Short mmCIF file of C-alpha atoms in Angstrom, two decimals:
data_model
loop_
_atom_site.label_atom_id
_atom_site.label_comp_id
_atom_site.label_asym_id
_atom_site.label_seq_id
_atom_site.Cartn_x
_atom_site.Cartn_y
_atom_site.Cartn_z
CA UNK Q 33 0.00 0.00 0.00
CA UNK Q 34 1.62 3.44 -0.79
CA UNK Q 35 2.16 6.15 1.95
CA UNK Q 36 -0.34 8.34 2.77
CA UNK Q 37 1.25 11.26 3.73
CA UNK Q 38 2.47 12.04 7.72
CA UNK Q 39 0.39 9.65 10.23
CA UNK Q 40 -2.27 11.42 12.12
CA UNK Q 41 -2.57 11.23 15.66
CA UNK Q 42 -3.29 7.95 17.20
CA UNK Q 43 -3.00 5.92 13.90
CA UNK Q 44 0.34 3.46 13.93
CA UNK Q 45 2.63 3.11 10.96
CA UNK Q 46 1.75 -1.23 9.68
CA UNK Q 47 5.21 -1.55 7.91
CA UNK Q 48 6.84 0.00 11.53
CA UNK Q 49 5.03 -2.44 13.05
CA UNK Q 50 5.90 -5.36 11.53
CA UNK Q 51 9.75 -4.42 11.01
CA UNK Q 52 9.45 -4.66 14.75
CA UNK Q 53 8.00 -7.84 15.61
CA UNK Q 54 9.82 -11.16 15.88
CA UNK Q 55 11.43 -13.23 12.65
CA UNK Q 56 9.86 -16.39 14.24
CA UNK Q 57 6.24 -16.33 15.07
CA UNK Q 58 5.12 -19.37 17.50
CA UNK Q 59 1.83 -20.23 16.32
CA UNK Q 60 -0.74 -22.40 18.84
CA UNK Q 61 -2.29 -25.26 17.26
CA UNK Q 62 -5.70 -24.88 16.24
CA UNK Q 63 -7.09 -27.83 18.27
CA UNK Q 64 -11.25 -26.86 16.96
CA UNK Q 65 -11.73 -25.71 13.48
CA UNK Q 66 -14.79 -24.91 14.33
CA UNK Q 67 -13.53 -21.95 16.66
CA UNK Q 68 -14.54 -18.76 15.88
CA UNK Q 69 -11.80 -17.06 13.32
CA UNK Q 70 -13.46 -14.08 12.27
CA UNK Q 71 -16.00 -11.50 13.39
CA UNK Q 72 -17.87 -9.21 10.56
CA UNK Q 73 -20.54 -6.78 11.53
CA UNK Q 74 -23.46 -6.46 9.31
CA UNK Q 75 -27.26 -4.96 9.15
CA UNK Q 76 -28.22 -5.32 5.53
CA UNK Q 77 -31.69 -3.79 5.78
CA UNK Q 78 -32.68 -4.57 9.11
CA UNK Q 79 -31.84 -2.36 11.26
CA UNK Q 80 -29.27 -2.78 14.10
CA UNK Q 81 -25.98 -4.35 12.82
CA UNK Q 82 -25.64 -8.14 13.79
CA UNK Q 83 -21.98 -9.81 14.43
CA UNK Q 84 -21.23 -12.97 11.60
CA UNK Q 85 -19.42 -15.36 13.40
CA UNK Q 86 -17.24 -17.43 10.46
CA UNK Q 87 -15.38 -20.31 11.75
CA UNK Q 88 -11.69 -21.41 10.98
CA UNK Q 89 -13.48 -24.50 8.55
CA UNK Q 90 -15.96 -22.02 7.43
CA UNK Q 91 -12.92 -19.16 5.85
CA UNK Q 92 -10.47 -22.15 4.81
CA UNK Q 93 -13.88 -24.37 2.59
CA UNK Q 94 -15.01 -20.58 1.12
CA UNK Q 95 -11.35 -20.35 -0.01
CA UNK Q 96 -10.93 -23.80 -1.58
CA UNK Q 97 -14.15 -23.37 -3.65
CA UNK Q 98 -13.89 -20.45 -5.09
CA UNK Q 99 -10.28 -21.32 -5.76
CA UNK Q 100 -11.70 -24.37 -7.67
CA UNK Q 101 -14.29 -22.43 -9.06
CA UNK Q 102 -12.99 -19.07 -10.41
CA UNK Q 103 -9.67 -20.77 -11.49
CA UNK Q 104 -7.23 -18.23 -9.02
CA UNK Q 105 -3.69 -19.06 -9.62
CA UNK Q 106 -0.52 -17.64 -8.49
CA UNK Q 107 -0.14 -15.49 -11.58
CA UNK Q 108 -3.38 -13.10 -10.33
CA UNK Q 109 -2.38 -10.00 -9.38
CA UNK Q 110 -5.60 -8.26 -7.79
CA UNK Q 111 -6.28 -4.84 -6.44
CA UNK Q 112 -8.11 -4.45 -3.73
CA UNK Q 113 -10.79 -1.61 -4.43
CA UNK Q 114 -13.19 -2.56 -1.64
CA UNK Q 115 -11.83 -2.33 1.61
CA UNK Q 116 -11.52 -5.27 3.80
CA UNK Q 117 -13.99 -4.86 6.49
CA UNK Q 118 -16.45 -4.60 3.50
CA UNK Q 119 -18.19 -8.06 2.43
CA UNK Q 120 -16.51 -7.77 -0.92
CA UNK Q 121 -13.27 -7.17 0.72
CA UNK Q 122 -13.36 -10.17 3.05
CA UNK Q 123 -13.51 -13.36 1.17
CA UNK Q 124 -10.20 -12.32 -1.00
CA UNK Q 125 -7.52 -12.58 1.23
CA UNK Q 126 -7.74 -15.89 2.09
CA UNK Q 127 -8.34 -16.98 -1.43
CA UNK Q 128 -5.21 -15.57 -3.10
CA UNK Q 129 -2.82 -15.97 -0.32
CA UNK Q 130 -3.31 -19.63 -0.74
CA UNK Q 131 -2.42 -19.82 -4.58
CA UNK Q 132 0.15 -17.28 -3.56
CA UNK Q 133 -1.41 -14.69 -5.96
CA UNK Q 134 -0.22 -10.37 -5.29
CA UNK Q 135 -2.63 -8.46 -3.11
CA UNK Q 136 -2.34 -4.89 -4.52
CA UNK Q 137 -3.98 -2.42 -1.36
CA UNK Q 138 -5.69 0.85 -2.57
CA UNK Q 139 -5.88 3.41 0.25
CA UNK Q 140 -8.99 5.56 -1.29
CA UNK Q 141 -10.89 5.44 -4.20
CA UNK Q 142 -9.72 7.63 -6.67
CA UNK Q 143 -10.37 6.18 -10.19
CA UNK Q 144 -7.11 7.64 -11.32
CA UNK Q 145 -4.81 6.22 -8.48
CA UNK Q 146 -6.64 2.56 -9.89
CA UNK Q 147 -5.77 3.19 -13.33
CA UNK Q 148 -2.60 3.51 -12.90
CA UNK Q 149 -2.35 0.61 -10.44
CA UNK Q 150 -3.86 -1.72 -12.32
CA UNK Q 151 -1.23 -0.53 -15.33
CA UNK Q 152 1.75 -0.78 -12.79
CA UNK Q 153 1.04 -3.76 -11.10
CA UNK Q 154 -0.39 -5.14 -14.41
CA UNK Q 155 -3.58 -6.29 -12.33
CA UNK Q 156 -5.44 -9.64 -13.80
CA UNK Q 157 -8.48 -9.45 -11.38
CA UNK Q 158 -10.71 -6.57 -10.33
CA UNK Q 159 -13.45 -6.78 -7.79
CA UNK Q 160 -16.05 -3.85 -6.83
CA UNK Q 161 -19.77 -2.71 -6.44
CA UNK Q 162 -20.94 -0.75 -9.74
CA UNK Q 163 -20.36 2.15 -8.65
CA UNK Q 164 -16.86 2.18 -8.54
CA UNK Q 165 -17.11 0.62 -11.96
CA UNK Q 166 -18.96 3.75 -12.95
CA UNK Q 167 -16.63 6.07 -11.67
CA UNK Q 168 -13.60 4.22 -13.94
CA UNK Q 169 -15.71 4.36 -17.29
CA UNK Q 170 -16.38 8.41 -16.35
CA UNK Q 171 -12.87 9.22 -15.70
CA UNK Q 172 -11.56 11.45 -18.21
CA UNK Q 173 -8.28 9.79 -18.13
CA UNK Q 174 -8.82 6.36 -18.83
CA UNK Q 175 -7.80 5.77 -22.21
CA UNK Q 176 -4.52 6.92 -21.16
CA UNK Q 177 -3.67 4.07 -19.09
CA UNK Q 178 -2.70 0.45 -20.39
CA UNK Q 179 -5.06 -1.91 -18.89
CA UNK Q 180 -4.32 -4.81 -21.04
CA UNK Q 181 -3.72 -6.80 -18.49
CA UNK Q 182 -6.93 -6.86 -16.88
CA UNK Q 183 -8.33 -10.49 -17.25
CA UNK Q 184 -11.47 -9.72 -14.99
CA UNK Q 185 -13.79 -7.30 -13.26
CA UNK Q 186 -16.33 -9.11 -10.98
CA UNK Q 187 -18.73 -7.06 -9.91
CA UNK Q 188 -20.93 -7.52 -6.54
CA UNK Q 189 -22.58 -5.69 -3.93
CA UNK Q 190 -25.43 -3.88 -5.58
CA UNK Q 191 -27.47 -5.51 -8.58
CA UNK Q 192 -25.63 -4.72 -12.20
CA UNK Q 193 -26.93 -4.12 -15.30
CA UNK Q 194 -26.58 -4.67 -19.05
CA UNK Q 195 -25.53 -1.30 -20.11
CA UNK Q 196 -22.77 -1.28 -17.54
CA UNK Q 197 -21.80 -5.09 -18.31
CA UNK Q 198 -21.34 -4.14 -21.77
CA UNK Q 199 -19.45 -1.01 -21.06
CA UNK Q 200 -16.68 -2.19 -18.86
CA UNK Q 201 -16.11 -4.87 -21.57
CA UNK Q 202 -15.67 -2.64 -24.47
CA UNK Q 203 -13.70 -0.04 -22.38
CA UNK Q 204 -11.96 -2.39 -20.27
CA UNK Q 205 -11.63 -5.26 -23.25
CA UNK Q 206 -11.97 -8.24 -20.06
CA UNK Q 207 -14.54 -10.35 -19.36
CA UNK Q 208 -16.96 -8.61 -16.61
CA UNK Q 209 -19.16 -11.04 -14.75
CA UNK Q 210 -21.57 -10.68 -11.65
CA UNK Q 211 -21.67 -12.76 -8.54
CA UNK Q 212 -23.48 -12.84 -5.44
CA UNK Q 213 -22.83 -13.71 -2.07
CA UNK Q 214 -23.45 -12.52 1.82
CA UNK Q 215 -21.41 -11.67 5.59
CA UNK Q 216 -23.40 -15.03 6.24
CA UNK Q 217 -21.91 -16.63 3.67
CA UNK Q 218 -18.28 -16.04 3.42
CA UNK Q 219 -19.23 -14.23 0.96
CA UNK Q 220 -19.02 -15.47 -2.45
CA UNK Q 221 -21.70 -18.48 -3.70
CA UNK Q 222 -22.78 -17.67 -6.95
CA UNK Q 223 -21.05 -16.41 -10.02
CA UNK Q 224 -21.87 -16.11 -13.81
CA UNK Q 225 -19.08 -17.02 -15.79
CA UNK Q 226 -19.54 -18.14 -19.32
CA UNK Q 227 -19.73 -21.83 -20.04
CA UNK Q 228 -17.77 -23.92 -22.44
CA UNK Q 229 -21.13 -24.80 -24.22
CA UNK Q 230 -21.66 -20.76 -24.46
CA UNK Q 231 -18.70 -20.14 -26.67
CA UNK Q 232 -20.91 -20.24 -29.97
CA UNK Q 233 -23.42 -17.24 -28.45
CA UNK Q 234 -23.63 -13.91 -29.85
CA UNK Q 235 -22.07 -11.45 -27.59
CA UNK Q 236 -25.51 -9.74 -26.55
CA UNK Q 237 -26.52 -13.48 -25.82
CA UNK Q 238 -23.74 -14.17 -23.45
CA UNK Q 239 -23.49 -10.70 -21.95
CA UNK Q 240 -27.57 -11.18 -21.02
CA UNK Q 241 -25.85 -14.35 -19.11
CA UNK Q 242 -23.44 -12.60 -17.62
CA UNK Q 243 -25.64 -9.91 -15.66
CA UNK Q 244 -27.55 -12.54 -13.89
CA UNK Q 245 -26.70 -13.48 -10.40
CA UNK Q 246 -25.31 -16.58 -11.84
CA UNK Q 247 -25.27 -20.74 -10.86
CA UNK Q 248 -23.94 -21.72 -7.11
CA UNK Q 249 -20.36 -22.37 -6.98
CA UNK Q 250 -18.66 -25.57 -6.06
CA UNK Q 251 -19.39 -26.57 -2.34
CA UNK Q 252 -22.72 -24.67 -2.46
CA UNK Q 253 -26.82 -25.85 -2.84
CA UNK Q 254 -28.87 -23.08 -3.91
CA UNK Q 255 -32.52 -22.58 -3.65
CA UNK Q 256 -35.76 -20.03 -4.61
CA UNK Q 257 -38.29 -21.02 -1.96
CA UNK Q 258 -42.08 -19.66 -2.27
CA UNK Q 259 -43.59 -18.20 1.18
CA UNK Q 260 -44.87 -21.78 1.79
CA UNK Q 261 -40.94 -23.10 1.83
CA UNK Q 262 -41.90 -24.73 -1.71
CA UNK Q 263 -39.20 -24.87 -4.94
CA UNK Q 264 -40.27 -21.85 -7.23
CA UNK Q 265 -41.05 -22.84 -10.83
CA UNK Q 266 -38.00 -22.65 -12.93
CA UNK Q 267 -39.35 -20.92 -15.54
CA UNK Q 268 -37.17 -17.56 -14.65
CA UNK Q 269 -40.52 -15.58 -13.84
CA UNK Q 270 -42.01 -16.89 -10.26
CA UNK Q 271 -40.20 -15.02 -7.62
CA UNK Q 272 -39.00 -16.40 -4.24
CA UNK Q 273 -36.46 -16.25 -1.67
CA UNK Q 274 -32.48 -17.81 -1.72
CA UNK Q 275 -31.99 -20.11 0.87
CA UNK Q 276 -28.30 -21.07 0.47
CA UNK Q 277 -26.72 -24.80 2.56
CA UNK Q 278 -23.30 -25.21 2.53
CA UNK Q 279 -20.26 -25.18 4.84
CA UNK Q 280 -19.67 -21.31 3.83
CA UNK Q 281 -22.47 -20.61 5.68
CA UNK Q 282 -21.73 -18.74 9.24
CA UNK Q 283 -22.02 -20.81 12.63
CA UNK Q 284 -24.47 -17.93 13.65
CA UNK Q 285 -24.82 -14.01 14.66
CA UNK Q 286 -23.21 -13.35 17.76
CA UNK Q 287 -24.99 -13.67 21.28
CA UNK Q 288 -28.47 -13.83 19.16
CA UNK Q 289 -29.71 -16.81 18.82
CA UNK Q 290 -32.84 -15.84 18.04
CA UNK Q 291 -31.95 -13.84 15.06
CA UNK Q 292 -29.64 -16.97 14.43
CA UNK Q 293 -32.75 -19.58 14.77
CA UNK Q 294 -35.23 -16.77 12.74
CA UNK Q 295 -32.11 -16.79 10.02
CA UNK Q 296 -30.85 -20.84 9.54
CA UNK Q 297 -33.83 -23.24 9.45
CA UNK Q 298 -33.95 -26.52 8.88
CA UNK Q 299 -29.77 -26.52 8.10
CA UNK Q 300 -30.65 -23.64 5.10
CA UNK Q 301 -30.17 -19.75 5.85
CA UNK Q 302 -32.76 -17.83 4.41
CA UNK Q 303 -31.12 -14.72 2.67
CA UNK Q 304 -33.86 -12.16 2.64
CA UNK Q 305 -33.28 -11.55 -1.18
CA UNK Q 306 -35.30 -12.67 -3.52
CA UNK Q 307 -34.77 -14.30 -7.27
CA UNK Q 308 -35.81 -16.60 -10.06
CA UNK Q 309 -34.49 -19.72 -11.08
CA UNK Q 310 -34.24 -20.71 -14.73
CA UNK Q 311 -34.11 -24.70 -16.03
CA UNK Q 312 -30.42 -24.46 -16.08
CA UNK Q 313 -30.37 -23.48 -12.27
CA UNK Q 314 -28.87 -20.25 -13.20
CA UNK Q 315 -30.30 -17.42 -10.42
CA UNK Q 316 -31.63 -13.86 -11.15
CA UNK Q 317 -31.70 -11.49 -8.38
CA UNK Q 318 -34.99 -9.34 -8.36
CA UNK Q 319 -34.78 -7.20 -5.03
CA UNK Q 320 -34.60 -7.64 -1.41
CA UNK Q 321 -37.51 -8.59 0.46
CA UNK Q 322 -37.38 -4.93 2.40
CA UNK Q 323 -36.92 -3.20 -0.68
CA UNK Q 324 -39.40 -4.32 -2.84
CA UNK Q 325 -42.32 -1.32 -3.38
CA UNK Q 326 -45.74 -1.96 -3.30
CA UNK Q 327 -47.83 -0.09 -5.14
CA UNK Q 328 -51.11 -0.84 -5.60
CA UNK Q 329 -51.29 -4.27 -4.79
CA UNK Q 330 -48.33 -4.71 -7.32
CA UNK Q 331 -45.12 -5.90 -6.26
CA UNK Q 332 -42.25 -3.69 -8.06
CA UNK Q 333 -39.01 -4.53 -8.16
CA UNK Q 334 -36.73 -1.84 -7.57
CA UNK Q 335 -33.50 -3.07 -9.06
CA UNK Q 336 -35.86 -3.69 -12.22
CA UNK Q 337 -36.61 -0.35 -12.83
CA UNK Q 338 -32.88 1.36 -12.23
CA UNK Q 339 -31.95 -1.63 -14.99
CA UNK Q 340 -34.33 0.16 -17.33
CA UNK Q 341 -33.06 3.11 -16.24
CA UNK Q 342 -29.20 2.16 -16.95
CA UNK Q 343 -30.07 1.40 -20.93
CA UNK Q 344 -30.80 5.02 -21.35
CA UNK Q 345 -27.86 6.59 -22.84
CA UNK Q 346 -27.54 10.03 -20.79
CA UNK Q 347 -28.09 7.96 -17.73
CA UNK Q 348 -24.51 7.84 -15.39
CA UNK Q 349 -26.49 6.40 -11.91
CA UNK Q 350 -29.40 5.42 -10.50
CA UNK Q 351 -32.05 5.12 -7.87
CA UNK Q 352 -35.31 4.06 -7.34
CA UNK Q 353 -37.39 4.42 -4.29
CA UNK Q 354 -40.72 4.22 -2.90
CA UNK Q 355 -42.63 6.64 -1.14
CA UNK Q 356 -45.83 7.15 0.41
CA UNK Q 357 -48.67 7.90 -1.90
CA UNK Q 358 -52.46 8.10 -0.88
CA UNK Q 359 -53.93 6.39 -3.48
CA UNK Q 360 -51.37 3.77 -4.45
CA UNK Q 361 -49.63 3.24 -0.81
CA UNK Q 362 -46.23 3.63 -2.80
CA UNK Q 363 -45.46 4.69 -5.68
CA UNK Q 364 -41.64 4.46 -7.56
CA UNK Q 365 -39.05 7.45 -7.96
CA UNK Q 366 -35.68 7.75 -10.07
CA UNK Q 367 -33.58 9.95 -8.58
CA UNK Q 368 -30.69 10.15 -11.61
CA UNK Q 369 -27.71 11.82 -12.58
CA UNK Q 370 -26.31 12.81 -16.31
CA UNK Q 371 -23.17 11.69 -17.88
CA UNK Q 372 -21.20 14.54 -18.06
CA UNK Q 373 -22.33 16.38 -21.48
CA UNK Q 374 -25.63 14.84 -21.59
CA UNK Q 375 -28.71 15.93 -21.44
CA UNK Q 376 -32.52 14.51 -20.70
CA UNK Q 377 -35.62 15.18 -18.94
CA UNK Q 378 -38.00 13.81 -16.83
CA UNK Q 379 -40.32 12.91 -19.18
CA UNK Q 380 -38.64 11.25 -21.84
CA UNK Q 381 -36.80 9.14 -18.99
CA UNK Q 382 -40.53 8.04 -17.66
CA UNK Q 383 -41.23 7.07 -21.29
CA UNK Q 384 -38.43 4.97 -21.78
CA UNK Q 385 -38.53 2.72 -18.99
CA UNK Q 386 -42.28 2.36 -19.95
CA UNK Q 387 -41.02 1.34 -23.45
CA UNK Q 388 -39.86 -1.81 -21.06
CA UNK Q 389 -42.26 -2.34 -18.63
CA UNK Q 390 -45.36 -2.32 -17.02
CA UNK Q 391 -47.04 1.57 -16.80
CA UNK Q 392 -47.14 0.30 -12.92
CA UNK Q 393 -43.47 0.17 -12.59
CA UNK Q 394 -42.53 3.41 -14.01
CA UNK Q 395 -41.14 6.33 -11.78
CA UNK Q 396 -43.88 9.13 -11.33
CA UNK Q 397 -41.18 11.27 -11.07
#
């Protein structure tokens, strides 16, 4: 990690610290795998944050599948653009250290400090929520930077969309693929890479694949459960929620075992978001259960309509919310910023997400 200047007060220099600790290190024997390794603090949408208690099994199993299942190797080179505490962060360490692949630290997020790390370093593997993705395709820079290198930019954290799929590909000229995962699991248990048997697809075809939220990874059994605990069709079209069983899966929140017992059922934790399955098992993330709007009656997926949103062309970011409305109950809002130069109004935005969906769905504003 470079230097960030003169320490402020109370902060500790790492690289001081370490020159000054002891060539040998003494390590105890882990006698329990099942100890507690890690503690990670999360509230998703819930309120109060809850600790995740991950287990020494739990962080070594997460590491081995997605190892086996994203193909790390010891020629990766990957910047870290989400800071550790953060549940993209979390998961990587452990992964690449054991292929003995480069951790590359970022300090801030300044798209022009990771363009040129990603050149220096000649990064293979990028990981970050789309909005950090957004911020690299805006910077006015970016051409100016060699980025050949790049292999792949996974994106998680916040649903993705087509538009921005396609654009870090053509910009970027890797592969850019969504996955999916939670503080309760690890994180990572689904990802959409491309199949052999997709290699003959157009590129819109394969890019469509791409967005989704992507088949469960080795080590991991994914279902969409109905409110009566029942399989959802897979016909890509009856929503329900993931429950997710596999030894990723936390040992439990911490001193709340109620929220624990309310949480992991029947050996499957219920995830609060909710999906569609298609025939090929292949997952597509619709909204979480809090965030979901009801208008009407009508259930309207929020993620759905900032995905609409994303294909207009003056459209940088995105987001939908719903508020109070007397007739309806709620009712959906954009709230939407420009690419720089670009220009649009309410109106015609309203009339092209209702080019694409239901006159329910659209923002009233």
């Amino acid at each position: 990690m470079e230097p960030a200047g003169p320490l402020l007060k109370g902060y500790h220099d790492y690289e001081e610290i370490v020159s000054q600790s002891p060539a040998e290190v003494t390590a105890e024997p882990l006698t329990d795998e099942n100890l507690a390794a890690e503690l990670f603090y999360t509230s998703g949408t819930t309120g109060h944050p809850k600790g995740v208690i991950l287990s020494h099994r739990t962080l070594y199993l997460h590491a081995l599948n997605v190892i086996a299942s994203l193909r790390f190797m010891d020629e990766d080179n990957l910047l870290h653009v989400v800071p550790l505490f953060h549940v993209n962060g979390w998961g990587t360490p452990h992964t690449l250290t054991a292929v003995g692949g480069k951790h590359v630290m970022l300090r801030k997020i300044v798209p022009p400090d990771i363009l040129r790390l990603i050149q220096e370093e000649r990064i293979t593997r990028i990981f970050a929520v789309p909005a950090v993705f957004i911020a690299l395709l805006a910077c006015p820079q970016r051409e100016a930077y060699d980025l050949s290198t790049l292999k792949q930019a996974f994106i998680g954290g916040a649903p993705s969309s087509l538009t921005l799929i396609t654009r870090i590909e053509e910009a970027f000229g890797c592969r850019a693929i969504v996955g999916y995962g939670l503080t309760e699991t690890s994180p990572v248990i689904s990802y959409a890479c491309p199949k052999d048997n997709m290699r003959d697809w157009q590129v819109s075809q394969r890019r469509a694949y791409q967005v989704r939220t992507g088949t469960e990874i080795i080590g991991t059994q994914i279902r969409v459960l109905n409110h009566k605990g029942e399989d959802v069709a897979s016909n890509d079209e009856e929503v329900g929620e993931i429950a997710i069983r596999s030894n990723v899966v936390m040992t439990g929140y911490y001193k709340d075992p109620e929220a624990t017992q309310k949480a992991i059922r029947d050996g499957w934790f219920y995830s609060g978001d909710l999906a569609t399955i298609n025939q090929e098992g292949c997952l597509r993330i619709v909204d979480r259960s809090k965030d979901i709007i009801i208008s009407g009656g009508e259930n309207i997926s929020s993620a759905e309509v900032e995905n609409a949103l994303y294909s207009h062309p003056a459209v940088l970011e995105c987001a939908v919310i719903g508020v109070p409305d007397e007739q309806w109950g709620e009712v959906p809002v954009a709230m939407v910023v420009c690419k720089p130069g670009t220009q649009t109004t309410e109106a015609e935005l309203i009339q092209h997400v209702h080019g694409q969906l239901a006159h329910f769905k659209c923002p009233k504003t």
